[in-house]
Coordinates of C-alpha atoms and ligand atoms in Angstrom, one line a residue:
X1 CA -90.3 -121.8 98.2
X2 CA -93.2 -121.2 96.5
X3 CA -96.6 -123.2 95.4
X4 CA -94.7 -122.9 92.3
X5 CA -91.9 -123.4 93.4
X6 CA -91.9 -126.1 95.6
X7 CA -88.5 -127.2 95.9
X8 CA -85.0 -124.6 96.0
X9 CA -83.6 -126.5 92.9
X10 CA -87.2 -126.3 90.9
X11 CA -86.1 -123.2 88.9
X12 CA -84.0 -125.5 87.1
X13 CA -86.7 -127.1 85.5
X14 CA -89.2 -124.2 84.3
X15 CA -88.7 -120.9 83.2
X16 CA -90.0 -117.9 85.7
X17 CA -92.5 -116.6 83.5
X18 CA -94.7 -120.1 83.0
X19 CA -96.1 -121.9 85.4
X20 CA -96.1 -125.6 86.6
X21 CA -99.5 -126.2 84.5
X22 CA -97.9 -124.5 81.4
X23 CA -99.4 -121.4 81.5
X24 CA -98.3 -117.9 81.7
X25 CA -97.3 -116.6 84.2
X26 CA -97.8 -112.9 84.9
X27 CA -94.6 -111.3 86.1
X28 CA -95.7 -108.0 87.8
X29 CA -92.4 -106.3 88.8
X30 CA -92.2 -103.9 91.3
X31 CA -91.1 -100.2 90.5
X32 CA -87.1 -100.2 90.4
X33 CA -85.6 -97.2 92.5
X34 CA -81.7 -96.4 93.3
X35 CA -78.7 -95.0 91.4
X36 CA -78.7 -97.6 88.1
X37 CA -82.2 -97.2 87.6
X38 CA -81.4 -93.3 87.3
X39 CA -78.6 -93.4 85.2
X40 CA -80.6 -96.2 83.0
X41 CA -83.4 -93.7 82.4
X42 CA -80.8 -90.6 81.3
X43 CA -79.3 -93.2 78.8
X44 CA -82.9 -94.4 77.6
X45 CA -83.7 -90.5 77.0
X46 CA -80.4 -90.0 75.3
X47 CA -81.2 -93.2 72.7
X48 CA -84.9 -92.1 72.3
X49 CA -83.9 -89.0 71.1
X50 CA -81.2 -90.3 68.8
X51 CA -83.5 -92.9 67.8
X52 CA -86.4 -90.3 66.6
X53 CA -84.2 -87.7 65.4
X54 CA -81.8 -89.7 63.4
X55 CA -84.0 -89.9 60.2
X56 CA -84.8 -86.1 59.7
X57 CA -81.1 -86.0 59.5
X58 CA -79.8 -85.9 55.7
X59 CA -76.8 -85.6 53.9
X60 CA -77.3 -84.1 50.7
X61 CA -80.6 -84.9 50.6
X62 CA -80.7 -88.1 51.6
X63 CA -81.5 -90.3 55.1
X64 CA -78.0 -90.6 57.0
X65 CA -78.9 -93.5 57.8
X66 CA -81.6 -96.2 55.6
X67 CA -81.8 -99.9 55.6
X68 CA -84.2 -100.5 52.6
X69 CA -84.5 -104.0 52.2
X70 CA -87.6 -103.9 49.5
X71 CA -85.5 -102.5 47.2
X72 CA -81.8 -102.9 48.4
X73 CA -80.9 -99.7 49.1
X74 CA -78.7 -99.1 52.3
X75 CA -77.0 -96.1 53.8
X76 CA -75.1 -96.0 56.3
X77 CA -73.7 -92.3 57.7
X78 CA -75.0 -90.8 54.6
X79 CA -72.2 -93.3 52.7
X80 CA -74.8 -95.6 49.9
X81 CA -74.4 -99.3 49.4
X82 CA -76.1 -101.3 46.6
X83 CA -76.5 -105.1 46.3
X84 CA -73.1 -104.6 44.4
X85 CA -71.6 -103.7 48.0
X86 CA -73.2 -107.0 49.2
X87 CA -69.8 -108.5 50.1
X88 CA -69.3 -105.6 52.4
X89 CA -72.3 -105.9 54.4
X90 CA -71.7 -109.8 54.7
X91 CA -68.0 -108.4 56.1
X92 CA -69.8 -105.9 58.1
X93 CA -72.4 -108.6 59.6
X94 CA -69.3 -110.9 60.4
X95 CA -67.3 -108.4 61.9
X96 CA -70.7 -107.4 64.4
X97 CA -71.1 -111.1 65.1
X98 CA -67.4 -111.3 66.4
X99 CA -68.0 -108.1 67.9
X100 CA -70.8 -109.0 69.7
X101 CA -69.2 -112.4 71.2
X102 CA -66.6 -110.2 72.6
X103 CA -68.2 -108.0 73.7
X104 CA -70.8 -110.5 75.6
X105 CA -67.5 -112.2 76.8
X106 CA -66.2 -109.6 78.4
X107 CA -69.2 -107.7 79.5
X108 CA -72.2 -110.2 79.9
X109 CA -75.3 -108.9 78.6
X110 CA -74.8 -105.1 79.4
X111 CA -76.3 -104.8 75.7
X112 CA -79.6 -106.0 76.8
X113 CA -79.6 -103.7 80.2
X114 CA -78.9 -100.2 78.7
X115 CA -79.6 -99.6 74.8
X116 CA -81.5 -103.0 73.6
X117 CA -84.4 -101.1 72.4
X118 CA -86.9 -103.9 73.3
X119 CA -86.0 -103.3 77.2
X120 CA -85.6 -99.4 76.8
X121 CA -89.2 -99.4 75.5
X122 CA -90.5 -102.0 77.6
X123 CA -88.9 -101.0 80.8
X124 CA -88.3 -96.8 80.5
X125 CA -91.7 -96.2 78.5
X126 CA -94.1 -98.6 78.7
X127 CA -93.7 -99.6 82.0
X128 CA -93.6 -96.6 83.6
X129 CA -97.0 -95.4 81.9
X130 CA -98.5 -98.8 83.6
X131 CA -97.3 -97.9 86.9
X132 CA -98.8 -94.1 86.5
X133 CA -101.7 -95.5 85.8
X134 CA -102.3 -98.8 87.3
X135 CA -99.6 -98.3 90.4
X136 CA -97.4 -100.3 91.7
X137 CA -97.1 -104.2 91.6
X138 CA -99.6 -104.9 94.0
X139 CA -101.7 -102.4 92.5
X140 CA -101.7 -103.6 89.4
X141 CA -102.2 -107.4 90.6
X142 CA -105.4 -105.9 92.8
X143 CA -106.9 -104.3 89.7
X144 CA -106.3 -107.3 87.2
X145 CA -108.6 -109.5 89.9
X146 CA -111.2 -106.9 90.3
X147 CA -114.3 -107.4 88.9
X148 CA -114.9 -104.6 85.5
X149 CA -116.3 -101.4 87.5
X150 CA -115.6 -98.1 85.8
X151 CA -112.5 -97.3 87.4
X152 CA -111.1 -100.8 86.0
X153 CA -112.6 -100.4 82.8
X154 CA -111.4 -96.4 82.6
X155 CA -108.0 -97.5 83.6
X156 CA -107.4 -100.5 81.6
X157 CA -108.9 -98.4 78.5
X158 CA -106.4 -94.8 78.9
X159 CA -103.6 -97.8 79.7
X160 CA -104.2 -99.6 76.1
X161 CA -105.0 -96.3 74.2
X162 CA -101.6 -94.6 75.2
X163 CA -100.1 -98.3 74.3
X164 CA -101.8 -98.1 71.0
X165 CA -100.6 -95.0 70.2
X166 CA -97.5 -95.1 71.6
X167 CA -96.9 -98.3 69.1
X168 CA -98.2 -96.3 66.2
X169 CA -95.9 -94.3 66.4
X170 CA -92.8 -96.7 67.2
X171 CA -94.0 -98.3 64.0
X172 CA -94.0 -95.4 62.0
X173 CA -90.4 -94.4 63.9
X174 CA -89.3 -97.9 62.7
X175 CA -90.5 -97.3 58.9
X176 CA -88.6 -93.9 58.2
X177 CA -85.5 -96.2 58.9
X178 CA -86.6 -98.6 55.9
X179 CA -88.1 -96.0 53.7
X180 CA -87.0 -93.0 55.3
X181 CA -89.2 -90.0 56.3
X182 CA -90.3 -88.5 53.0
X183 CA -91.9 -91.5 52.2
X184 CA -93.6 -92.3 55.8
X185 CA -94.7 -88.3 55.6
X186 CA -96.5 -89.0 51.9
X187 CA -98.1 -92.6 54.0
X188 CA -99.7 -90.6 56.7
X189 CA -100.6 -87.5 54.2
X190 CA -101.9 -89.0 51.5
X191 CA -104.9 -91.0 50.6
X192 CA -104.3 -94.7 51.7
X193 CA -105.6 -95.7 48.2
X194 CA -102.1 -94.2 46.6
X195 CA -100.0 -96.5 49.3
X196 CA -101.9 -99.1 49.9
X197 CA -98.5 -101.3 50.8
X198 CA -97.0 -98.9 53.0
X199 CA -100.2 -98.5 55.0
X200 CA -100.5 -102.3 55.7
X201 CA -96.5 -102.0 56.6
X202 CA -97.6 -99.5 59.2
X203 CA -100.7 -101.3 60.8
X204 CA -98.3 -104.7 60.8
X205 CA -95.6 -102.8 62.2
X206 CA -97.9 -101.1 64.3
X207 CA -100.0 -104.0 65.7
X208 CA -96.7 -105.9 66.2
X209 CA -95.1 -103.2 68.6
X210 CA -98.2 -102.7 70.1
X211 CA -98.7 -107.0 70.8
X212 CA -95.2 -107.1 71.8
X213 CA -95.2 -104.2 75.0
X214 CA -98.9 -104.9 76.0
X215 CA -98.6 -109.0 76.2
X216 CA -95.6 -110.5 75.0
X217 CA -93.2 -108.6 77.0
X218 CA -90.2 -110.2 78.9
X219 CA -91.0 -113.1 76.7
X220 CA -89.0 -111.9 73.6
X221 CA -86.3 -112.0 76.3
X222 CA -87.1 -114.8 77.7
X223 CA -88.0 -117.0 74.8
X224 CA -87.0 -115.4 71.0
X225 CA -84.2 -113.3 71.3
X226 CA -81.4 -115.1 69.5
X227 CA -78.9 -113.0 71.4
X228 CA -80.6 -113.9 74.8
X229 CA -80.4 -117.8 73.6
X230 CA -76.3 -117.2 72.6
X231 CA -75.7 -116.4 76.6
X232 CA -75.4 -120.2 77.7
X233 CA -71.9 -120.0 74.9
X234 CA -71.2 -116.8 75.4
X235 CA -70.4 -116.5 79.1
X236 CA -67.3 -117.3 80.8
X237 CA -66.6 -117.3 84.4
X238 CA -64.7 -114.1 83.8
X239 CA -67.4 -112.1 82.0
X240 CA -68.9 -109.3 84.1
X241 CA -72.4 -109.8 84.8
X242 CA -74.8 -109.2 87.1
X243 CA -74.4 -111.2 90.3
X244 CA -75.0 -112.3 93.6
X245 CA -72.1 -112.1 95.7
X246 CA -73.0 -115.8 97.1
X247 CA -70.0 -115.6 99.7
X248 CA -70.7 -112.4 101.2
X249 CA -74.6 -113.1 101.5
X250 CA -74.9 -117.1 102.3
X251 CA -76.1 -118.5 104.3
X252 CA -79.3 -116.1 103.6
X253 CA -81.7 -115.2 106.9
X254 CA -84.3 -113.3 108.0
X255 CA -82.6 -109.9 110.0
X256 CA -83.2 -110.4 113.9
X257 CA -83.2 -107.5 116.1
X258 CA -79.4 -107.6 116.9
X259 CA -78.1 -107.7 113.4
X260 CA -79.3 -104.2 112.4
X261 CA -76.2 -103.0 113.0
X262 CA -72.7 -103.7 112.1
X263 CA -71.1 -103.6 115.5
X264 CA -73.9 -105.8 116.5
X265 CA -73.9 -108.5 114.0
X266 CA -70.4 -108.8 114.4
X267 CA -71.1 -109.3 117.6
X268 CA -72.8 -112.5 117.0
X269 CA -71.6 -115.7 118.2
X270 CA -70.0 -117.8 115.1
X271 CA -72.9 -120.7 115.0
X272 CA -75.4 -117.3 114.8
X273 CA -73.8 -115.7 111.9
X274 CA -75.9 -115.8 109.0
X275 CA -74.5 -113.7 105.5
X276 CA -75.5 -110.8 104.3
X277 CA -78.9 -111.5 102.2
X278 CA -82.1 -111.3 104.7
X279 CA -84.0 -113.2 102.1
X280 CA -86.5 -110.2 102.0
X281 CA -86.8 -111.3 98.3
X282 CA -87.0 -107.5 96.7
X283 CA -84.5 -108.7 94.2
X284 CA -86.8 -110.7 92.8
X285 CA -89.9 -108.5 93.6
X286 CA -88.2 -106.1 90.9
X287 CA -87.1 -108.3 88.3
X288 CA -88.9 -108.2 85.0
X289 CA -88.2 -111.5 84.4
X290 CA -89.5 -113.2 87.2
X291 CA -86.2 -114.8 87.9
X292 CA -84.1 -115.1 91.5
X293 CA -80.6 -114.0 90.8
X294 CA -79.6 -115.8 94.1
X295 CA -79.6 -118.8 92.0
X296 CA -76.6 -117.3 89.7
X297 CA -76.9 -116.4 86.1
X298 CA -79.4 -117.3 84.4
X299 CA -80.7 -116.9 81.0
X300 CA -83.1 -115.0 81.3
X301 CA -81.5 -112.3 83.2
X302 CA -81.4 -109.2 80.6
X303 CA -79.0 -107.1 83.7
X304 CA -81.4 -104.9 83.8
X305 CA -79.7 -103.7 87.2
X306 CA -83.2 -103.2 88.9
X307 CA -82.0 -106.1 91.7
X308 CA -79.0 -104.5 92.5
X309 CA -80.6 -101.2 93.4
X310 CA -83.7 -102.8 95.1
X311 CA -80.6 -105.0 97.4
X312 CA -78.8 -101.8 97.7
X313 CA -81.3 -100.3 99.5
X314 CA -81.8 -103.2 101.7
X315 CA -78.1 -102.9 102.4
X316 CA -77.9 -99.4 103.4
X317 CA -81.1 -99.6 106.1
X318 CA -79.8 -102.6 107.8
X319 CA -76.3 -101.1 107.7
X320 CA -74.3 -103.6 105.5
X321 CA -71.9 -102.6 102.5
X322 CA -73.8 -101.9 99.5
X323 CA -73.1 -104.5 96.7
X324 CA -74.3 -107.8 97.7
X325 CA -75.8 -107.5 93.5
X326 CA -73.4 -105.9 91.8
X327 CA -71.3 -106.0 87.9
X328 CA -69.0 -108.6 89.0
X329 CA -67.2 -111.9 87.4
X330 CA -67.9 -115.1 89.1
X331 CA -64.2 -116.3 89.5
X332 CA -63.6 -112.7 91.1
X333 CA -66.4 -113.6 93.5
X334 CA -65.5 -117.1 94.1
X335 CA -61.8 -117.1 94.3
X336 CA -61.3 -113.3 95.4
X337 CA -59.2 -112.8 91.6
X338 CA -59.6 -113.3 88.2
X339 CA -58.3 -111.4 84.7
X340 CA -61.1 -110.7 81.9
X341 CA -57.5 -110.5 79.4
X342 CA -58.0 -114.7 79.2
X343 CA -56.5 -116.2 76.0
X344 CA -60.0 -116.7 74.3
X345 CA -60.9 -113.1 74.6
X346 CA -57.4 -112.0 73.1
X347 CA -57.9 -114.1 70.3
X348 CA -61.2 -112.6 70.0
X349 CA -59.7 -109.1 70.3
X350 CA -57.1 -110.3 67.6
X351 CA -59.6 -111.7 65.0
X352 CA -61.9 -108.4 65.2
X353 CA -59.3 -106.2 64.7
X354 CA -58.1 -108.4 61.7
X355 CA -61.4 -108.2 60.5
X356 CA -61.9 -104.5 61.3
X357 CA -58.7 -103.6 59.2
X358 CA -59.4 -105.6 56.5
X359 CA -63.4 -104.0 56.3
X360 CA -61.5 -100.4 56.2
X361 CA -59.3 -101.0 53.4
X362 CA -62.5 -102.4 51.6
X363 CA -64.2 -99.5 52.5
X364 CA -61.2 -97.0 51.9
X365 CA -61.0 -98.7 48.0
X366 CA -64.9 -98.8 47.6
X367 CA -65.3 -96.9 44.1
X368 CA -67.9 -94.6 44.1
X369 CA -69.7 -96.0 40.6
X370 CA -69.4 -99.6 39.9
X371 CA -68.9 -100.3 36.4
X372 CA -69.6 -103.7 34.7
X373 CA -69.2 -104.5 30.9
X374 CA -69.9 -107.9 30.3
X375 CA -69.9 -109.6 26.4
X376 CA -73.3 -110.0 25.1
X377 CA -74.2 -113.7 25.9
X378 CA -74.2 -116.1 22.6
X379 CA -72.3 -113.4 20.5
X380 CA -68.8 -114.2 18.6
X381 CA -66.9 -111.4 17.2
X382 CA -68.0 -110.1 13.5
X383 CA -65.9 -108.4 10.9
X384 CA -67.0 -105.0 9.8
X385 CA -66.8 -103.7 6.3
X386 CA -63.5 -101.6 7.0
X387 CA -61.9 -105.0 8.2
X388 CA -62.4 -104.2 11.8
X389 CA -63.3 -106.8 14.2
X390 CA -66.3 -106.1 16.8
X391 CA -67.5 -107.3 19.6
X392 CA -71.0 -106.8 21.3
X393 CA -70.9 -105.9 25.0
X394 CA -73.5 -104.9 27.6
X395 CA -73.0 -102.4 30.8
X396 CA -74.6 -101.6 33.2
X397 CA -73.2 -98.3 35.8
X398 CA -74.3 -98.0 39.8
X399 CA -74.1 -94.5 40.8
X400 CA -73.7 -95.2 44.6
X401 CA -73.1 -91.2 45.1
X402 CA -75.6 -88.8 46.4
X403 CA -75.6 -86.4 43.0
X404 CA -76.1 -87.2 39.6
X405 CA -73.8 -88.3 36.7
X406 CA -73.8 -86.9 33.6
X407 CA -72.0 -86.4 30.4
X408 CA -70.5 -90.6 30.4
X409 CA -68.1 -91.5 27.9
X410 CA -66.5 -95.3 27.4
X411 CA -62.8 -95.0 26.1
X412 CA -60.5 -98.0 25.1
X413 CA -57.2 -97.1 26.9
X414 CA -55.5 -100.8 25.5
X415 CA -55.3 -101.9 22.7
X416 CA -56.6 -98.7 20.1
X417 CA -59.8 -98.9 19.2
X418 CA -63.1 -97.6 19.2
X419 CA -65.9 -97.5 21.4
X420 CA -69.6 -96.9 20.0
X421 CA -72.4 -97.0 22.4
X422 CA -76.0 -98.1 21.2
X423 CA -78.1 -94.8 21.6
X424 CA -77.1 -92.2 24.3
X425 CA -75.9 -92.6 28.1
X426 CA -78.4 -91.7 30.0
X427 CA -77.1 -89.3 33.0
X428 CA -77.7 -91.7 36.3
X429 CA -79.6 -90.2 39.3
X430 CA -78.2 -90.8 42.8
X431 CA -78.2 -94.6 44.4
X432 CA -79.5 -95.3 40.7
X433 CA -78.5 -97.7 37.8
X434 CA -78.2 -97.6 33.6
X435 CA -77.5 -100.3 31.4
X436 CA -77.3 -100.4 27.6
X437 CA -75.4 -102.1 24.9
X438 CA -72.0 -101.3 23.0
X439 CA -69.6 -102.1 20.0
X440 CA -65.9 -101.5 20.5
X441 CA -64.1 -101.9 17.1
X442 CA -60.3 -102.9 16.6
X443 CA -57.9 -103.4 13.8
X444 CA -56.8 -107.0 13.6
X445 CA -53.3 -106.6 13.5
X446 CA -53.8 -104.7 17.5
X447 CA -55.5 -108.1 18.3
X448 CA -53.5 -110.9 20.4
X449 CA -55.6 -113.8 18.9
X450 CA -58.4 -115.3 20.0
X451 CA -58.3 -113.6 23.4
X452 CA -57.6 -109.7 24.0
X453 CA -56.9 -107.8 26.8
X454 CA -58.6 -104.4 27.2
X455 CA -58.4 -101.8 29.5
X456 CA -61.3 -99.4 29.5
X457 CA -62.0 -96.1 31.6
X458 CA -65.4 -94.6 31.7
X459 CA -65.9 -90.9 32.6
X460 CA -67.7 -88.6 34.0
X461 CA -67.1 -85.2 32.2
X462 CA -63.3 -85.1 32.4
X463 CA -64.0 -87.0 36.0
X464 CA -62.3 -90.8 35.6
X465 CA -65.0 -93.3 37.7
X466 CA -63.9 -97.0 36.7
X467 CA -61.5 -98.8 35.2
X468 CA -63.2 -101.8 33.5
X469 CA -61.0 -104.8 32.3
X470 CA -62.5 -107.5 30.0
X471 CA -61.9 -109.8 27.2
X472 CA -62.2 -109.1 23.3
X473 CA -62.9 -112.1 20.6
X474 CA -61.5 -112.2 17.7
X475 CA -59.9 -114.4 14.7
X476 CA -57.4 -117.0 15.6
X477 CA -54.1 -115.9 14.0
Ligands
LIG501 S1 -82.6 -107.9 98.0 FE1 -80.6 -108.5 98.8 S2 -81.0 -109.0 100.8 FE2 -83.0 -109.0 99.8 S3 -83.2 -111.2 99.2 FE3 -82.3 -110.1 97.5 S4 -80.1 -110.4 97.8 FE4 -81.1 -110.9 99.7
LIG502 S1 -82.0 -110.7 87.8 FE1 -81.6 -108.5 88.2 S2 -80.5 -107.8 86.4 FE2 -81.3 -109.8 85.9 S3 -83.3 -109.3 84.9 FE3 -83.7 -109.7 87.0 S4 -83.7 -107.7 88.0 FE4 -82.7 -107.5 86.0

């Protein structure tokens, strides 16, 4: 119990990071230490890396990976997708949505813990720059109510120009994956005046990131992740979380001399014996929420892991199995047993792969041009002066390879005919579009009425791309 905190059932009613009087409150964790931690900074090397490296990779000159939404360009593992490929990214987007509520089902919000990159920044880079140069959390707290002498003003000013910086170049990091890194190269080259848009993209991204790891903080977490908000549907008493093992460590206690051993606490009479926890309160010293996991799962817990290292450690000096935090389910914890196979998660499992097959044989089908010949609009058919019927159409071709078409030809596989293009094909540069008109002319006595059938391939060189089937107009018979 707390001033804030007044009453053990209080946290109920306010988040951790705001207090009583509605305003913020400022969490200042202590620094984490202990196995997870360790493991959680290899893993936040490993996706740093892969997160700054990924756009110098191409493929044939291109990004392998690009998600430009200006201009609706997306590539994904060097494969393109235009906006004609939009009904595969809404398949894509449903199949991660299912994904992702299984996933969360099954494993709780590991997500958040180990790759979300708003904790791997917050927690594994900016963080740890505040606690080299501001110290730890009492440090920290000491400084912030100091009056401005230099050493404040010296520290808080290195502190927010390696922030600054840092968020420059997260910012630019984050614009090679929308534009890619040819593009962001030419921004930071070349005069501003020549991209003026790009270089208001980069101070917006810029000032965002920077905003976001210097104040906002846990509070994206806490308050506007949409994913952080699903948790309260997500989770089922069989998902593994982070967790306090309530039966093990209640009822909680401060350590008296004769429990700092095994043998001794065991020793204990009955009315004596208190659990496991000590109620030393480091789990919640360390959390970056401000939250007490004691009080179960809560939704602002992003499993972070830093409580179950800071309670390990506890564990092992006063001699007690380590694990009183762990990755647990709650029905394993409250009833000794419990399966994560439960029916809703199979028919989870059962719908993504559904889903996952289908998206493959979309993908597997997926033609590499998209060709689209459509009737000029308020055009009938007219008669030509060898007695041929024609009709107007317009197409338009999506190269959605990485090299360039040339040489295209129309030909009219059904009925016989001819096909006459308006001017010359264009040749059609990668991820790029041509349109244009034509006339395909046919002999009356090939024409089923009205309405005609036709088949039409379109090449590239001697290189078949589509197969276009459309309607012809003609005399009624
Ligand atoms: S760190 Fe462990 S022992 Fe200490 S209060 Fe938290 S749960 Fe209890
Ligand atoms: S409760 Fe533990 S795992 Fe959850 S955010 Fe806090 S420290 Fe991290």
């Amino acid at each position: 119990m707390s001033k804030d905190d007044p009453t053990p059932d209080s946290f109920r009613d306010h988040i951790a990071t705001v207090n009583r009087d509605g305003s913020r409150k400022w969490i200042y964790p202590k620094k984490p230490a202990g196995r997870f931690y360790r493991w959680r900074t290899i893993v936040s090397l490993v996706f740093l890396i892969i997160l700054v490296t990924l756009p110098f990779i191409k493929v044939g000159g291109d990004p392998l990976f690009l998600f430009n939404v200006t201009n609706g360009r997306f590539i994904l593992f060097g494969v393109v997708f235009t906006p004609q490929d939009m009904h595969l990214f809404a398949l894509a987007m449903i199949t991660m949505m299912v994904f992702i509520v299984l996933f969360t089902v099954v494993f709780g919000r590991v997500f958040c813990g180990w790759v979300c990159p708003q904790t791997i920044f917050m927690e594994m880079v900016f963080r740890k720059i505040e606690f080299w140069i501001e110290g730890d959390a009492n440090q920290q707290k000491k400084l912030n109510k100091a009056p401005w002498t230099t050493k404040k003003i010296a520290k808080k000013t290195t502190k927010h120009f390696i922030f600054a910086l840092i968020a420059i170049i997260i910012g630019n990091i984050f614009l090679t994956y929308i534009v890619g890194v040819d593009e962001v190269t030419r921004l930071i080259v070349e005069p501003i005046s020549d991209h003026i848009g790009g270089f208001l993209a980069m101070v917006i991204f810029s000032g965002l990131f920077y905003g976001v790891f210097a104040f906002f903080r846990e509070q994206v977490c806490v308050a506007v992740c949409p994913y952080g908000r699903l948790q309260g549907v997500l989770l089922v008493k069989n998902s593994i979380v982070v967790i306090y093992d309530w039966v093990r460590g209640e009822p909680r206690g401060k350590i008296k001399k004769n429990r700092k051993t095994k043998d001794s606490f065991q020793a204990l009479p009955i009315a004596d014996k208190l659990g496991d926890c000590i109620d030393c309160k480091l789990c919640v010293q360390v959390c970056p929420t401000g939250i007490d996991i004691r009080h179960g799962t809560q939704m602002e817990c992003v499993n972070c892991t830093a409580c179950i290292d800071a309670c390990d450690e506890v564990m092992e000096k006063i001699d007690r199995p380590k694990g009183l935090i762990r990755y647990d389910a709650y029905d394993k914890i409250e009833k000794g047993e419990g399966t994560i196979l439960t029916p809703r998660v199979k028919a989870y499992a059962g719908v993504l792969i559904a889903l996952l097959v289908f998206q493959g044989f979309l993908f597997q089908s997926r033609s590499d041009v998209e060709a689209l010949l459509l009737r000029t609009p308020g055009m009938l058919f007219q008669e030509a002066d060898d007695g041929r019927i024609s009709n107007l159409y317009n197409y338009q071709l999506t190269n959605k390879t990485t090299g360039i078409l040339s040489d295209i030809r129309f030909e009219l596989v059904s009925p016989l005919g001819d096909v006459e293009v308006v001017g010359n094909i264009p040749n059609i540069d990668k991820a790029s579009e041509v349109k244009g008109s034509l006339f395909i002319r046919i002999d009356p006595d090939d024409l089923d009425g009205r309405k005609t059938k036709l088949k039409i391939n379109v090449y590239s060189g001697g290189v078949l791309l589509d197969e276009i089937r459309t309607n012809f107009l003609g005399p009624i018979k």
